[in-house]
Amino acid sequence: MTNSVIICDFDGTITETDNIIAIMKKFAPPEWVELKNGVLSQAVSIREGVGKMFQLLPSSAKNEIVDYILHHAEIRSGFHDFVRYTKEKNIPLYIVSGGIDFFVYPLLEGLIDKDKIYCNKADFTNEKIKIGWPHSCDHTCENDCGCCKPSIIRQLTNSNQRKIVIGDSITDLQAAKLADFVIARDLLLDKSIELHLPHKPFTTFYDVIDVLESLEQEVQA
């Protein structure tokens, strides 16, 4: 595809459900719900909310949590073919996720090279799980994102590239605002409609491939 680059979310986009939410529902005390609601309403920053949610969980539960999420996470239909498509078309594909390394890396193993994955990191050495933020906001972002998708987009892309963002949630909204085109579902789809962002909806990654094909045809027309 003509000079395009794809920035794709992980939780709720590549996977059918949000893995952080799944972990909290299974293992966290009830306080996590208020933190989640604060993040979704944008009253609490993603970095603060997610950090505090994981602080509710004991590091001693690491093996149980990892086993649970790796057995329950479901990759969205068509993703393997989508990855193959991007390689055949020589479209750079980056996974930019507010998810955590202990489930993002193993779920993408054999599909996406680690150097194309940007996510947060978990530290299990203390009594409670501590999240590290290797991809924090640059000087132009004040949203305290945690994994700052706009900052990563500025780092990975240039003005001559068509930036395509694929996502589903409030955590993808700032990235979507920088995109030339958004492929969205769920809350991000609602926001794309509300803000009049150029977009198409998707359910499976076969839909995503169809959208990419139509975009390419528009360029060639």
Tab-separated table of C-alpha atoms in Angstrom:
chain	number	residue	atom	x	y	z
A	1	MET	CA	0.000	0.000	0.000
A	2	THR	CA	1.241	3.412	-0.962
A	3	ASN	CA	3.477	4.777	1.783
A	4	SER	CA	1.230	3.771	4.672
A	5	VAL	CA	2.058	2.727	8.218
A	6	ILE	CA	-0.314	0.904	10.579
A	7	ILE	CA	-0.487	1.505	14.325
A	8	CYS	CA	-2.610	-1.242	15.899
A	9	ASP	CA	-3.913	-1.561	19.437
A	10	PHE	CA	-3.834	-4.932	21.226
A	11	ASP	CA	-6.428	-5.333	23.997
A	12	GLY	CA	-9.965	-5.486	22.622
A	13	THR	CA	-8.589	-5.004	19.115
A	14	ILE	CA	-6.269	-7.914	18.347
A	15	THR	CA	-7.857	-9.822	21.217
A	16	GLU	CA	-11.620	-10.239	21.497
A	17	THR	CA	-11.677	-8.809	25.013
A	18	ASP	CA	-9.597	-6.416	27.107
A	19	ASN	CA	-7.066	-8.522	28.986
A	20	ILE	CA	-6.495	-6.018	31.791
A	21	ILE	CA	-10.233	-5.940	32.471
A	22	ALA	CA	-10.334	-9.758	32.371
A	23	ILE	CA	-7.496	-9.965	34.908
A	24	MET	CA	-9.182	-7.459	37.219
A	25	LYS	CA	-12.557	-9.216	37.041
A	26	LYS	CA	-10.907	-12.495	37.998
A	27	PHE	CA	-8.331	-11.438	40.590
A	28	ALA	CA	-8.877	-7.892	41.882
A	29	PRO	CA	-10.921	-6.656	44.855
A	30	PRO	CA	-13.965	-4.475	44.056
A	31	GLU	CA	-11.992	-1.188	44.210
A	32	TRP	CA	-10.744	-1.778	40.656
A	33	VAL	CA	-14.168	-0.901	39.210
A	34	GLU	CA	-14.023	2.740	40.358
A	35	LEU	CA	-10.503	3.071	38.929
A	36	LYS	CA	-11.637	1.624	35.587
A	37	ASN	CA	-14.599	3.999	35.443
A	38	GLY	CA	-12.296	6.922	36.172
A	39	VAL	CA	-10.062	5.979	33.256
A	40	LEU	CA	-12.966	5.490	30.828
A	41	SER	CA	-14.492	8.850	31.787
A	42	GLN	CA	-11.022	10.458	31.497
A	43	ALA	CA	-11.282	11.720	35.084
A	44	VAL	CA	-8.203	9.623	35.920
A	45	SER	CA	-5.195	9.300	33.630
A	46	ILE	CA	-4.509	5.902	32.065
A	47	ARG	CA	-1.129	5.738	33.780
A	48	GLU	CA	-2.575	6.446	37.223
A	49	GLY	CA	-5.637	4.219	36.820
A	50	VAL	CA	-3.897	1.160	35.404
A	51	GLY	CA	-0.991	1.530	37.823
A	52	LYS	CA	-3.348	1.607	40.808
A	53	MET	CA	-5.400	-1.320	39.487
A	54	PHE	CA	-2.343	-3.577	39.352
A	55	GLN	CA	-1.253	-2.359	42.782
A	56	LEU	CA	-4.358	-4.158	44.057
A	57	LEU	CA	-2.859	-7.515	42.999
A	58	PRO	CA	-0.214	-9.507	44.895
A	59	SER	CA	2.946	-10.410	42.966
A	60	SER	CA	2.622	-13.900	44.407
A	61	ALA	CA	-0.329	-14.443	42.047
A	62	LYS	CA	1.902	-13.979	38.968
A	63	ASN	CA	1.839	-17.578	37.701
A	64	GLU	CA	-1.903	-17.909	38.233
A	65	ILE	CA	-2.598	-14.609	36.442
A	66	VAL	CA	-0.306	-15.423	33.512
A	67	ASP	CA	-1.776	-18.915	33.102
A	68	TYR	CA	-5.305	-17.544	33.242
A	69	ILE	CA	-4.854	-14.841	30.635
A	70	LEU	CA	-2.850	-16.961	28.198
A	71	HIS	CA	-5.536	-19.638	28.276
A	72	HIS	CA	-8.508	-17.267	28.077
A	73	ALA	CA	-7.352	-14.550	25.667
A	74	GLU	CA	-8.781	-15.075	22.184
A	75	ILE	CA	-7.144	-13.612	19.087
A	76	ARG	CA	-9.691	-11.879	16.831
A	77	SER	CA	-10.629	-13.685	13.644
A	78	GLY	CA	-8.467	-12.843	10.634
A	79	PHE	CA	-5.497	-11.439	12.536
A	80	HIS	CA	-3.030	-14.025	11.240
A	81	ASP	CA	-4.113	-13.308	7.649
A	82	PHE	CA	-3.962	-9.568	8.323
A	83	VAL	CA	-0.337	-9.855	9.488
A	84	ARG	CA	0.460	-11.886	6.365
A	85	TYR	CA	-1.274	-9.240	4.225
A	86	THR	CA	0.797	-6.386	5.687
A	87	LYS	CA	3.990	-8.331	5.000
A	88	GLU	CA	2.982	-9.093	1.414
A	89	LYS	CA	2.132	-5.420	0.827
A	90	ASN	CA	5.231	-4.179	2.697
A	91	ILE	CA	3.136	-2.097	5.081
A	92	PRO	CA	4.972	-1.374	8.363
A	93	LEU	CA	2.851	-2.733	11.250
A	94	TYR	CA	3.437	-1.668	14.835
A	95	ILE	CA	1.537	-2.962	17.857
A	96	VAL	CA	1.146	-0.100	20.318
A	97	SER	CA	-0.580	-1.261	23.466
A	98	GLY	CA	-1.496	-0.118	26.929
A	99	GLY	CA	-1.322	-3.825	27.766
A	100	ILE	CA	1.434	-5.453	29.785
A	101	ASP	CA	4.459	-7.380	28.522
A	102	PHE	CA	3.698	-10.616	30.398
A	103	PHE	CA	0.661	-11.281	28.190
A	104	VAL	CA	1.261	-9.139	25.084
A	105	TYR	CA	4.579	-10.770	24.122
A	106	PRO	CA	3.531	-14.417	24.492
A	107	LEU	CA	0.188	-13.903	22.731
A	108	LEU	CA	1.970	-12.312	19.744
A	109	GLU	CA	4.918	-14.699	19.696
A	110	GLY	CA	5.640	-15.986	16.204
A	111	LEU	CA	3.407	-13.307	14.656
A	112	ILE	CA	5.006	-9.942	15.449
A	113	ASP	CA	8.692	-9.264	16.144
A	114	LYS	CA	9.323	-7.832	19.611
A	115	ASP	CA	10.945	-4.714	18.189
A	116	LYS	CA	7.591	-3.876	16.557
A	117	ILE	CA	5.706	-4.119	19.886
A	118	TYR	CA	5.356	-1.174	22.267
A	119	CYS	CA	3.703	-1.956	25.615
A	120	ASN	CA	4.024	-1.508	29.376
A	121	LYS	CA	6.033	-3.743	31.698
A	122	ALA	CA	5.182	-5.557	34.937
A	123	ASP	CA	7.501	-5.829	37.944
A	124	PHE	CA	6.680	-8.758	40.240
A	125	THR	CA	9.603	-8.275	42.667
A	126	ASN	CA	7.621	-6.361	45.307
A	127	GLU	CA	4.618	-7.453	47.363
A	128	LYS	CA	2.206	-5.874	44.866
A	129	ILE	CA	2.496	-5.803	41.076
A	130	LYS	CA	4.111	-2.599	39.845
A	131	ILE	CA	3.720	-1.384	36.269
A	132	GLY	CA	6.609	0.286	34.454
A	133	TRP	CA	6.129	2.815	31.675
A	134	PRO	CA	8.958	2.643	29.108
A	135	HIS	CA	6.979	4.636	26.522
A	136	SER	CA	5.831	7.700	28.459
A	137	CYS	CA	4.550	10.963	26.993
A	138	ASP	CA	6.892	13.228	25.062
A	139	HIS	CA	6.988	16.998	25.653
A	140	THR	CA	3.943	17.620	23.444
A	141	CYS	CA	1.581	15.300	25.357
A	142	GLU	CA	0.140	16.121	28.769
A	143	ASN	CA	-2.353	13.251	29.091
A	144	ASP	CA	-0.174	11.050	31.369
A	145	CYS	CA	-0.899	8.191	28.995
A	146	GLY	CA	1.338	5.486	30.409
A	147	CYS	CA	2.077	3.974	27.021
A	148	CYS	CA	1.749	7.188	25.007
A	149	LYS	CA	0.422	6.265	21.598
A	150	PRO	CA	0.666	9.792	20.114
A	151	SER	CA	4.315	10.058	21.218
A	152	ILE	CA	5.102	6.671	19.660
A	153	ILE	CA	3.360	7.667	16.422
A	154	ARG	CA	5.474	10.835	16.251
A	155	GLN	CA	8.560	8.708	16.879
A	156	LEU	CA	7.770	6.001	14.299
A	157	THR	CA	6.224	7.937	11.419
A	158	ASN	CA	6.918	10.923	9.223
A	159	SER	CA	4.654	13.507	7.605
A	160	ASN	CA	4.831	11.780	4.214
A	161	GLN	CA	3.293	8.551	5.508
A	162	ARG	CA	-0.408	7.815	5.658
A	163	LYS	CA	-1.007	6.883	9.301
A	164	ILE	CA	-3.699	4.251	9.854
A	165	VAL	CA	-4.771	3.597	13.450
A	166	ILE	CA	-6.708	0.455	14.406
A	167	GLY	CA	-8.318	0.411	17.851
A	168	ASP	CA	-11.348	0.099	20.073
A	169	SER	CA	-11.139	2.230	23.207
A	170	ILE	CA	-10.617	5.597	24.864
A	171	THR	CA	-6.923	4.677	25.111
A	172	ASP	CA	-6.729	4.867	21.295
A	173	LEU	CA	-8.478	8.220	20.932
A	174	GLN	CA	-5.440	10.505	21.029
A	175	ALA	CA	-3.680	8.279	18.486
A	176	ALA	CA	-6.778	8.338	16.284
A	177	LYS	CA	-6.725	12.136	16.271
A	178	LEU	CA	-3.256	11.997	14.685
A	179	ALA	CA	-4.277	9.402	12.096
A	180	ASP	CA	-5.093	9.977	8.453
A	181	PHE	CA	-7.582	7.132	8.736
A	182	VAL	CA	-9.071	5.174	11.659
A	183	ILE	CA	-10.350	1.579	11.604
A	184	ALA	CA	-12.436	1.327	14.745
A	185	ARG	CA	-14.866	-0.640	16.845
A	186	ASP	CA	-16.688	-0.117	20.155
A	187	LEU	CA	-15.980	3.169	22.010
A	188	LEU	CA	-13.382	4.382	19.497
A	189	LEU	CA	-15.951	3.982	16.719
A	190	ASP	CA	-18.408	6.133	18.678
A	191	LYS	CA	-15.727	8.783	19.219
A	192	SER	CA	-14.657	8.692	15.557
A	193	ILE	CA	-18.253	9.362	14.513
A	194	GLU	CA	-18.664	12.081	17.145
A	195	LEU	CA	-15.429	13.869	16.135
A	196	HIS	CA	-15.907	13.332	12.389
A	197	LEU	CA	-12.633	11.447	12.039
A	198	PRO	CA	-12.182	9.657	8.698
A	199	HIS	CA	-12.942	6.059	9.627
A	200	LYS	CA	-14.487	2.688	8.876
A	201	PRO	CA	-15.819	0.139	11.394
A	202	PHE	CA	-14.511	-3.402	11.767
A	203	THR	CA	-15.510	-6.603	13.505
A	204	THR	CA	-12.839	-9.010	12.257
A	205	PHE	CA	-9.446	-8.460	10.684
A	206	TYR	CA	-10.890	-9.654	7.385
A	207	ASP	CA	-12.899	-6.409	7.558
A	208	VAL	CA	-9.640	-4.547	8.174
A	209	ILE	CA	-8.066	-6.123	5.077
A	210	ASP	CA	-11.106	-5.055	3.020
A	211	VAL	CA	-10.792	-1.476	4.302
A	212	LEU	CA	-7.082	-1.384	3.466
A	213	GLU	CA	-7.811	-2.701	-0.011
A	214	SER	CA	-10.454	-0.015	-0.604
A	215	LEU	CA	-8.084	2.699	0.622
A	216	GLU	CA	-5.456	1.492	-1.815
A	217	GLN	CA	-7.955	1.527	-4.669
A	218	GLU	CA	-8.893	5.130	-3.811
A	219	VAL	CA	-5.227	6.153	-4.034
A	220	GLN	CA	-4.797	4.425	-7.387
A	221	ALA	CA	-8.023	5.810	-8.855
